[in-house]
N, CA and C atoms as an extended XYZ file, in Angstrom:
441
Properties=species:S:1:pos:R:3:atomname:S:1:resname:S:1:resid:I:1 pbc="F F F"
N       -20.908      -23.274      -39.973 N   MET     1
C       -19.617      -22.965      -39.429 CA  MET     1
C       -18.688      -24.157      -39.655 C   MET     1
N       -17.492      -23.899      -40.026 N   SER     2
C       -16.552      -24.983      -40.289 CA  SER     2
C       -16.012      -25.547      -38.980 C   SER     2
N       -15.444      -26.744      -39.064 N   LYS     3
C       -14.879      -27.382      -37.874 CA  LYS     3
C       -13.747      -26.545      -37.289 C   LYS     3
N       -12.959      -25.939      -38.141 N   THR     4
C       -11.839      -25.115      -37.682 CA  THR     4
C       -12.354      -23.911      -36.898 C   THR     4
N       -13.399      -23.264      -37.419 N   MET     5
C       -13.962      -22.096      -36.747 CA  MET     5
C       -14.550      -22.497      -35.400 C   MET     5
N       -15.287      -23.612      -35.346 N   ARG     6
C       -15.857      -24.093      -34.079 CA  ARG     6
C       -14.752      -24.397      -33.077 C   ARG     6
N       -13.694      -25.001      -33.563 N   GLY     7
C       -12.563      -25.324      -32.691 CA  GLY     7
C       -11.926      -24.069      -32.122 C   GLY     7
N       -11.770      -23.042      -32.938 N   LEU     8
C       -11.198      -21.777      -32.476 CA  LEU     8
C       -12.106      -21.090      -31.457 C   LEU     8
N       -13.409      -21.124      -31.709 N   VAL     9
C       -14.365      -20.536      -30.768 CA  VAL     9
C       -14.317      -21.283      -29.440 C   VAL     9
N       -14.287      -22.595      -29.488 N   ALA    10
C       -14.221      -23.394      -28.259 CA  ALA    10
C       -12.926      -23.134      -27.506 C   ALA    10
N       -11.833      -23.025      -28.227 N   LEU    11
C       -10.533      -22.757      -27.609 CA  LEU    11
C       -10.531      -21.382      -26.954 C   LEU    11
N       -11.114      -20.399      -27.619 N   GLY    12
C       -11.206      -19.049      -27.055 CA  GLY    12
C       -12.045      -19.027      -25.789 C   GLY    12
N       -13.179      -19.723      -25.809 N   ALA    13
C       -14.038      -19.782      -24.625 CA  ALA    13
C       -13.321      -20.461      -23.471 C   ALA    13
N       -12.577      -21.507      -23.768 N   LEU    14
C       -11.805      -22.211      -22.744 CA  LEU    14
C       -10.718      -21.309      -22.165 C   LEU    14
N       -10.059      -20.544      -23.012 N   ALA    15
C        -8.992      -19.640      -22.560 CA  ALA    15
C        -9.542      -18.568      -21.625 C   ALA    15
N       -10.770      -18.162      -21.837 N   ILE    16
C       -11.398      -17.159      -20.966 CA  ILE    16
C       -11.920      -17.811      -19.689 C   ILE    16
N       -12.498      -18.994      -19.790 N   ALA    17
C       -13.148      -19.637      -18.646 CA  ALA    17
C       -12.169      -20.189      -17.620 C   ALA    17
N       -11.025      -20.702      -18.040 N   LEU    18
C       -10.091      -21.326      -17.100 CA  LEU    18
C        -9.565      -20.363      -16.037 C   LEU    18
N        -9.072      -19.170      -16.384 N   PRO    19
C        -8.592      -18.276      -15.325 CA  PRO    19
C        -9.700      -17.864      -14.356 C   PRO    19
N       -10.908      -17.686      -14.862 N   VAL    20
C       -12.026      -17.321      -13.994 CA  VAL    20
C       -12.346      -18.461      -13.040 C   VAL    20
N       -12.341      -19.683      -13.525 N   ALA    21
C       -12.646      -20.844      -12.690 CA  ALA    21
C       -11.557      -21.101      -11.666 C   ALA    21
N       -10.336      -20.704      -11.959 N   ALA    22
C        -9.217      -20.956      -11.054 CA  ALA    22
C        -9.160      -19.996       -9.882 C   ALA    22
N        -9.886      -18.890       -9.947 N   GLN    23
C        -9.854      -17.923       -8.857 CA  GLN    23
C       -10.552      -18.489       -7.635 C   GLN    23
N        -9.956      -18.242       -6.478 N   SER    24
C       -10.577      -18.694       -5.237 CA  SER    24
C       -11.575      -17.650       -4.771 C   SER    24
N       -12.666      -18.070       -4.136 N   PRO    25
C       -13.664      -17.108       -3.670 CA  PRO    25
C       -13.119      -16.275       -2.514 C   PRO    25
N       -13.558      -15.025       -2.418 N   ALA    26
C       -13.133      -14.146       -1.324 CA  ALA    26
C       -13.751      -14.611       -0.010 C   ALA    26
N       -13.016      -14.368        1.078 N   ARG    27
C       -13.554      -14.719        2.395 CA  ARG    27
C       -14.764      -13.848        2.695 C   ARG    27
N       -15.766      -14.409        3.305 N   GLN    28
C       -17.017      -13.706        3.562 CA  GLN    28
C       -17.225      -13.452        5.050 C   GLN    28
N       -16.177      -13.050        5.765 N   THR    29
C       -16.314      -12.802        7.191 CA  THR    29
C       -16.009      -11.353        7.492 C   THR    29
N       -16.545      -10.859        8.588 N   GLY    30
C       -16.181       -9.539        9.076 CA  GLY    30
C       -17.016       -8.419        8.497 C   GLY    30
N       -16.416       -7.243        8.457 N   ASP    31
C       -17.051       -6.012        8.047 CA  ASP    31
C       -17.584       -6.109        6.620 C   ASP    31
N       -18.830       -5.718        6.414 N   ALA    32
C       -19.470       -5.849        5.102 CA  ALA    32
C       -18.785       -5.003        4.033 C   ALA    32
N       -18.349       -3.803        4.384 N   ALA    33
C       -17.698       -2.944        3.397 CA  ALA    33
C       -16.377       -3.537        2.936 C   ALA    33
N       -15.598       -4.088        3.865 N   VAL    34
C       -14.324       -4.699        3.504 CA  VAL    34
C       -14.579       -5.954        2.675 C   VAL    34
N       -15.584       -6.737        3.043 N   THR    35
C       -15.930       -7.930        2.268 CA  THR    35
C       -16.310       -7.550        0.842 C   THR    35
N       -17.072       -6.457        0.687 N   GLU    36
C       -17.434       -5.997       -0.655 CA  GLU    36
C       -16.198       -5.592       -1.443 C   GLU    36
N       -15.248       -4.912       -0.781 N   MET    37
C       -14.025       -4.505       -1.477 CA  MET    37
C       -13.235       -5.723       -1.934 C   MET    37
N       -13.164       -6.745       -1.081 N   GLN    38
C       -12.440       -7.958       -1.459 CA  GLN    38
C       -13.145       -8.664       -2.611 C   GLN    38
N       -14.467       -8.726       -2.557 N   ARG    39
C       -15.231       -9.356       -3.633 CA  ARG    39
C       -15.072       -8.565       -4.925 C   ARG    39
N       -15.048       -7.239       -4.814 N   GLN    40
C       -14.899       -6.406       -5.997 CA  GLN    40
C       -13.512       -6.584       -6.616 C   GLN    40
N       -12.488       -6.764       -5.783 N   GLN    41
C       -11.152       -7.011       -6.315 CA  GLN    41
C       -11.101       -8.343       -7.049 C   GLN    41
N       -11.809       -9.342       -6.529 N   ALA    42
C       -11.818      -10.656       -7.163 CA  ALA    42
C       -12.641      -10.642       -8.451 C   ALA    42
N       -13.706       -9.828       -8.478 N   ASN    43
C       -14.586       -9.760       -9.641 CA  ASN    43
C       -14.990       -8.304       -9.861 C   ASN    43
N       -14.186       -7.535      -10.607 N   PRO    44
C       -14.447       -6.108      -10.744 CA  PRO    44
C       -15.732       -5.753      -11.474 C   PRO    44
N       -16.475       -6.719      -11.972 N   GLY    45
C       -17.695       -6.428      -12.699 CA  GLY    45
C       -18.910       -6.188      -11.822 C   GLY    45
N       -18.772       -6.315      -10.506 N   ILE    46
C       -19.922       -6.157       -9.609 CA  ILE    46
C       -20.173       -4.666       -9.385 C   ILE    46
N       -21.322       -4.122       -9.829 N   PRO    47
C       -21.544       -2.684       -9.712 CA  PRO    47
C       -22.098       -2.229       -8.362 C   PRO    47
N       -22.787       -3.080       -7.630 N   ALA    48
C       -23.453       -2.648       -6.404 CA  ALA    48
C       -22.531       -2.792       -5.200 C   ALA    48
N       -22.352       -1.714       -4.469 N   VAL    49
C       -21.508       -1.725       -3.274 CA  VAL    49
C       -22.222       -0.968       -2.144 C   VAL    49
N       -23.361       -1.472       -1.673 N   PRO    50
C       -24.153       -0.725       -0.699 CA  PRO    50
C       -23.437       -0.450        0.617 C   PRO    50
N       -22.632       -1.370        1.114 N   SER    51
C       -21.943       -1.112        2.379 CA  SER    51
C       -20.884       -0.037        2.218 C   SER    51
N       -20.171       -0.033        1.085 N   GLN    52
C       -19.201        1.031        0.845 CA  GLN    52
C       -19.910        2.375        0.707 C   GLN    52
N       -21.045        2.378        0.038 N   ASN    53
C       -21.818        3.617       -0.091 CA  ASN    53
C       -22.278        4.106        1.275 C   ASN    53
N       -22.681        3.185        2.144 N   ARG    54
C       -23.102        3.549        3.502 CA  ARG    54
C       -21.944        4.169        4.272 C   ARG    54
N       -20.758        3.558        4.183 N   GLU    55
C       -19.582        4.101        4.878 CA  GLU    55
C       -19.249        5.496        4.354 C   GLU    55
N       -19.364        5.689        3.056 N   GLY    56
C       -19.104        6.999        2.474 CA  GLY    56
C       -20.097        8.037        2.942 C   GLY    56
N       -21.377        7.670        3.003 N   ALA    57
C       -22.403        8.600        3.478 CA  ALA    57
C       -22.185        8.967        4.942 C   ALA    57
N       -21.779        7.984        5.763 N   MET    58
C       -21.509        8.271        7.173 CA  MET    58
C       -20.317        9.221        7.306 C   MET    58
N       -19.292        9.020        6.491 N   ALA    59
C       -18.127        9.915        6.533 CA  ALA    59
C       -18.513       11.313        6.059 C   ALA    59
N       -19.384       11.399        5.043 N   ASP    60
C       -19.856       12.709        4.580 CA  ASP    60
C       -20.603       13.439        5.690 C   ASP    60
N       -21.466       12.736        6.393 N   ALA    61
C       -22.238       13.350        7.468 CA  ALA    61
C       -21.327       13.821        8.601 C   ALA    61
N       -20.318       13.042        8.898 N   ARG    62
C       -19.398       13.376        9.983 CA  ARG    62
C       -18.515       14.564        9.599 C   ARG    62
N       -18.215       14.712        8.308 N   ASP    63
C       -17.281       15.727        7.839 CA  ASP    63
C       -17.986       16.775        6.989 C   ASP    63
N       -19.066       17.351        7.536 N   ALA    64
C       -19.820       18.339        6.774 CA  ALA    64
C       -18.937       19.517        6.388 C   ALA    64
N       -18.053       19.934        7.272 N   ASP    65
C       -17.092       20.988        6.952 CA  ASP    65
C       -15.861       20.353        6.318 C   ASP    65
N       -15.038       21.201        5.695 N   TRP    66
C       -13.822       20.701        5.067 CA  TRP    66
C       -12.917       20.081        6.121 C   TRP    66
N       -12.395       18.939        5.825 N   VAL    67
C       -11.474       18.247        6.717 CA  VAL    67
C       -10.212       17.951        5.921 C   VAL    67
N        -9.076       18.149        6.552 N   GLY    68
C        -7.804       17.927        5.879 CA  GLY    68
C        -7.298       16.507        6.052 C   GLY    68
N        -6.181       16.229        5.410 N   THR    69
C        -5.573       14.902        5.423 CA  THR    69
C        -5.298       14.428        6.843 C   THR    69
N        -4.737       15.291        7.661 N   ARG    70
C        -4.378       14.913        9.032 CA  ARG    70
C        -5.612       14.491        9.842 C   ARG    70
N        -6.710       15.228        9.704 N   GLN    71
C        -7.931       14.869       10.437 CA  GLN    71
C        -8.477       13.528        9.964 C   GLN    71
N        -8.443       13.281        8.639 N   TRP    72
C        -8.928       11.994        8.144 CA  TRP    72
C        -8.048       10.847        8.619 C   TRP    72
N        -6.738       11.083        8.668 N   LEU    73
C        -5.850       10.040        9.177 CA  LEU    73
C        -6.116        9.753       10.650 C   LEU    73
N        -6.362       10.794       11.428 N   THR    74
C        -6.665       10.620       12.852 CA  THR    74
C        -7.974        9.848       13.020 C   THR    74
N        -8.977       10.203       12.217 N   GLN    75
C       -10.255        9.491       12.281 CA  GLN    75
C       -10.094        8.045       11.823 C   GLN    75
N        -9.280        7.817       10.813 N   ALA    76
C        -9.031        6.454       10.331 CA  ALA    76
C        -8.348        5.632       11.419 C   ALA    76
N        -7.414        6.256       12.123 N   ARG    77
C        -6.723        5.561       13.223 CA  ARG    77
C        -7.730        5.146       14.296 C   ARG    77
N        -8.636        6.054       14.651 N   ASP    78
C        -9.673        5.733       15.634 CA  ASP    78
C       -10.558        4.588       15.148 C   ASP    78
N       -10.920        4.612       13.862 N   ALA    79
C       -11.773        3.553       13.305 CA  ALA    79
C       -11.059        2.203       13.335 C   ALA    79
N        -9.765        2.177       12.994 N   VAL    80
C        -9.000        0.929       13.052 CA  VAL    80
C        -8.943        0.437       14.489 C   VAL    80
N        -8.694        1.345       15.411 N   ASN    81
C        -8.613        0.991       16.830 CA  ASN    81
C        -9.919        0.356       17.319 C   ASN    81
N       -11.042        0.809       16.772 N   GLN    82
C       -12.353        0.263       17.150 CA  GLN    82
C       -12.728       -0.965       16.322 C   GLN    82
N       -11.888       -1.346       15.373 N   GLY    83
C       -12.165       -2.513       14.538 CA  GLY    83
C       -13.146       -2.238       13.415 C   GLY    83
N       -13.398       -0.971       13.112 N   ASN    84
C       -14.322       -0.597       12.048 CA  ASN    84
C       -13.518       -0.387       10.759 C   ASN    84
N       -13.179       -1.504       10.100 N   PHE    85
C       -12.289       -1.458        8.950 CA  PHE    85
C       -12.919       -0.798        7.726 C   PHE    85
N       -14.218       -0.928        7.550 N   GLY    86
C       -14.878       -0.292        6.407 CA  GLY    86
C       -14.777        1.219        6.488 C   GLY    86
N       -15.064        1.763        7.665 N   SER    87
C       -14.959        3.202        7.864 CA  SER    87
C       -13.512        3.659        7.749 C   SER    87
N       -12.588        2.873        8.305 N   ALA    88
C       -11.163        3.215        8.229 CA  ALA    88
C       -10.720        3.303        6.775 C   ALA    88
N       -11.138        2.357        5.951 N   ASN    89
C       -10.760        2.380        4.541 CA  ASN    89
C       -11.301        3.629        3.856 C   ASN    89
N       -12.547        3.970        4.122 N   GLU    90
C       -13.150        5.168        3.519 CA  GLU    90
C       -12.356        6.416        3.901 C   GLU    90
N       -11.996        6.528        5.165 N   LEU    91
C       -11.259        7.700        5.637 CA  LEU    91
C        -9.845        7.742        5.061 C   LEU    91
N        -9.209        6.584        4.925 N   LEU    92
C        -7.883        6.542        4.308 CA  LEU    92
C        -7.958        6.928        2.835 C   LEU    92
N        -9.021        6.491        2.140 N   GLU    93
C        -9.207        6.888        0.746 CA  GLU    93
C        -9.356        8.399        0.634 C   GLU    93
N       -10.099        8.999        1.571 N   ARG    94
C       -10.291       10.450        1.548 CA  ARG    94
C        -8.978       11.179        1.811 C   ARG    94
N        -8.180       10.655        2.742 N   ALA    95
C        -6.881       11.277        3.030 CA  ALA    95
C        -5.982       11.228        1.789 C   ALA    95
N        -5.950       10.080        1.121 N   ALA    96
C        -5.135        9.947       -0.082 CA  ALA    96
C        -5.637       10.872       -1.184 C   ALA    96
N        -6.948       10.959       -1.341 N   THR    97
C        -7.522       11.836       -2.360 CA  THR    97
C        -7.170       13.286       -2.083 C   THR    97
N        -7.232       13.692       -0.818 N   ARG    98
C        -6.875       15.066       -0.458 CA  ARG    98
C        -5.417       15.337       -0.847 C   ARG    98
N        -4.537       14.386       -0.594 N   MET    99
C        -3.130       14.573       -0.942 CA  MET    99
C        -2.941       14.656       -2.455 C   MET    99
N        -3.697       13.853       -3.187 N   LEU   100
C        -3.546       13.814       -4.641 CA  LEU   100
C        -4.205       15.007       -5.332 C   LEU   100
N        -5.115       15.679       -4.623 N   SER   101
C        -5.813       16.843       -5.185 CA  SER   101
C        -4.969       18.086       -4.926 C   SER   101
N        -3.866       18.190       -5.636 N   ARG   102
C        -2.952       19.299       -5.426 CA  ARG   102
C        -2.793       20.074       -6.719 C   ARG   102
N        -2.445       21.303       -6.595 N   SER   103
C        -2.198       22.123       -7.769 CA  SER   103
C        -0.720       22.038       -8.125 C   SER   103
N        -0.459       21.840       -9.384 N   VAL   104
C         0.919       21.797       -9.870 CA  VAL   104
C         0.992       22.567      -11.182 C   VAL   104
N         2.199       22.863      -11.586 N   LEU   105
C         2.395       23.486      -12.892 CA  LEU   105
C         1.900       22.537      -13.974 C   LEU   105
N         1.356       23.084      -15.028 N   SER   106
C         0.826       22.228      -16.093 CA  SER   106
C         1.902       21.323      -16.681 C   SER   106
N         3.155       21.757      -16.653 N   SER   107
C         4.227       20.917      -17.177 CA  SER   107
C         4.483       19.689      -16.304 C   SER   107
N         3.984       19.710      -15.053 N   MET   108
C         4.168       18.581      -14.132 CA  MET   108
C         2.901       17.743      -13.976 C   MET   108
N         1.846       18.086      -14.696 N   ALA   109
C         0.553       17.420      -14.512 CA  ALA   109
C         0.609       15.924      -14.786 C   ALA   109
N         1.454       15.485      -15.685 N   ALA   110
C         1.528       14.063      -16.019 CA  ALA   110
C         2.471       13.286      -15.109 C   ALA   110
N         3.220       13.981      -14.250 N   ASP   111
C         4.162       13.319      -13.347 CA  ASP   111
C         3.429       12.775      -12.127 C   ASP   111
N         3.588       11.494      -11.814 N   PRO   112
C         2.924       10.952      -10.626 CA  PRO   112
C         3.513       11.542       -9.354 C   PRO   112
N         2.698       11.590       -8.323 N   MET   113
C         3.138       12.119       -7.038 CA  MET   113
C         3.930       11.042       -6.311 C   MET   113
N         5.111       11.389       -5.854 N   HIS   114
C         5.934       10.482       -5.061 CA  HIS   114
C         6.046       11.079       -3.664 C   HIS   114
N         5.372       10.491       -2.718 N   ASP   115
C         5.346       11.039       -1.373 CA  ASP   115
C         5.328        9.880       -0.385 C   ASP   115
N         6.169        9.949        0.632 N   ALA   116
C         6.241        8.868        1.623 CA  ALA   116
C         4.911        8.709        2.353 C   ALA   116
N         4.248        9.822        2.662 N   ARG   117
C         2.956        9.737        3.370 CA  ARG   117
C         1.907        9.034        2.524 C   ARG   117
N         1.896        9.345        1.248 N   LEU   118
C         0.937        8.693        0.357 CA  LEU   118
C         1.203        7.196        0.304 C   LEU   118
N         2.458        6.797        0.276 N   GLN   119
C         2.820        5.379        0.300 CA  GLN   119
C         2.366        4.737        1.606 C   GLN   119
N         2.524        5.440        2.735 N   GLN   120
C         2.103        4.892        4.023 CA  GLN   120
C         0.589        4.741        4.087 C   GLN   120
N        -0.133        5.681        3.498 N   ILE   121
C        -1.598        5.571        3.459 CA  ILE   121
C        -1.996        4.358        2.625 C   ILE   121
N        -1.309        4.151        1.503 N   THR   122
C        -1.583        2.984        0.662 CA  THR   122
C        -1.313        1.696        1.428 C   THR   122
N        -0.195        1.638        2.139 N   LEU   123
C         0.130        0.448        2.936 CA  LEU   123
C        -0.872        0.255        4.071 C   LEU   123
N        -1.353        1.350        4.652 N   ALA   124
C        -2.377        1.256        5.704 CA  ALA   124
C        -3.671        0.685        5.131 C   ALA   124
N        -4.063        1.129        3.932 N   ARG   125
C        -5.271        0.588        3.294 CA  ARG   125
C        -5.124       -0.900        3.019 C   ARG   125
N        -3.947       -1.309        2.554 N   GLU   126
C        -3.723       -2.732        2.302 CA  GLU   126
C        -3.833       -3.524        3.607 C   GLU   126
N        -3.304       -2.983        4.696 N   ALA   127
C        -3.403       -3.655        6.000 CA  ALA   127
C        -4.856       -3.725        6.459 C   ALA   127
N        -5.615       -2.666        6.223 N   VAL   128
C        -7.040       -2.662        6.584 CA  VAL   128
C        -7.767       -3.762        5.820 C   VAL   128
N        -7.477       -3.908        4.536 N   LEU   129
C        -8.132       -4.948        3.741 CA  LEU   129
C        -7.771       -6.351        4.231 C   LEU   129
N        -6.586       -6.493        4.821 N   ARG   130
C        -6.178       -7.778        5.402 CA  ARG   130
C        -6.653       -7.926        6.847 C   ARG   130
N        -7.259       -6.856        7.382 N   ARG   131
C        -7.697       -6.799        8.788 CA  ARG   131
C        -6.501       -6.913        9.744 C   ARG   131
N        -5.377       -6.350        9.333 N   ASP   132
C        -4.158       -6.350       10.132 CA  ASP   132
C        -4.117       -5.036       10.908 C   ASP   132
N        -4.719       -5.047       12.081 N   ARG   133
C        -4.887       -3.841       12.883 CA  ARG   133
C        -3.550       -3.199       13.251 C   ARG   133
N        -2.596       -3.998       13.717 N   SER   134
C        -1.336       -3.417       14.179 CA  SER   134
C        -0.554       -2.766       13.034 C   SER   134
N        -0.533       -3.385       11.864 N   GLU   135
C         0.184       -2.806       10.728 CA  GLU   135
C        -0.527       -1.553       10.223 C   GLU   135
N        -1.853       -1.563       10.202 N   ALA   136
C        -2.599       -0.380        9.775 CA  ALA   136
C        -2.317        0.788       10.720 C   ALA   136
N        -2.333        0.518       12.024 N   MET   137
C        -2.050        1.573       13.012 CA  MET   137
C        -0.626        2.088       12.833 C   MET   137
N         0.312        1.187       12.599 N   ARG   138
C         1.709        1.600       12.439 CA  ARG   138
C         1.875        2.503       11.220 C   ARG   138
N         1.275        2.132       10.109 N   GLN   139
C         1.392        2.939        8.885 CA  GLN   139
C         0.694        4.284        9.040 C   GLN   139
N        -0.457        4.311        9.696 N   ILE   140
C        -1.155        5.595        9.916 CA  ILE   140
C        -0.310        6.473       10.826 C   ILE   140
N         0.250        5.884       11.869 N   ASP   141
C         1.119        6.660       12.774 CA  ASP   141
C         2.312        7.249       12.016 C   ASP   141
N         2.911        6.464       11.112 N   LEU   142
C         4.020        6.981       10.310 CA  LEU   142
C         3.568        8.134        9.409 C   LEU   142
N         2.374        8.018        8.852 N   ALA   143
C         1.857        9.076        7.992 CA  ALA   143
C         1.547       10.351        8.781 C   ALA   143
N         1.248       10.189       10.069 N   LEU   144
C         0.921       11.354       10.906 CA  LEU   144
C         2.147       12.067       11.457 C   LEU   144
N         3.311       11.442       11.366 N   VAL   145
C         4.530       12.065       11.898 CA  VAL   145
C         4.828       13.322       11.092 C   VAL   145
N         5.004       14.459       11.787 N   PRO   146
C         5.325       15.699       11.044 CA  PRO   146
C         6.693       15.621       10.381 C   PRO   146
N         6.814       16.327        9.302 N   GLY   147
C         8.113       16.400        8.659 CA  GLY   147
C         8.010       16.103        7.253 C   GLY   147
C-alpha cells in the first residue's frame, strides 16, 4: 500500500472515530426501558431492548381487546402519574400508531399527517424521555381535550 493510500485510510478512520468519541454517555438512572431508549438514541446499533420488550408485552396483556387512542392516552397519563415512564412511553407509542393507522385516498398516501393531537403525543413522549412528569401530563391532557 502506498503512503498516500495509508494516509487516506487513516484520515477516514479518524473522521469516523472522532464524532463517536465525542458523544457523551447516556444517563443510567431510573426506569430501565427509558434508559434503554436513551442508550439506543445515543447508539442506534444496539439490537437488544429487553425492558422495552417487557413493557410492550405488559401492554399487550392489558389490552387484549382493541383499545383506541383515547384509552391509550388515559392509560399513559396514569402511568406518568405513577412514575412508570417506560410503560407511559409504550402507551404513547401505541396511541400515535393508532392515529397514524388511518385509511386515506391513495392520492394522499404520501402526504404526512398533520394533526395537533399527534404533535402533543410526540411532545409527551419527549417529556417522558426527559422524565418531565408535569410536561408529559400537560401534553397528554391537551391531546385528550375533545375537538
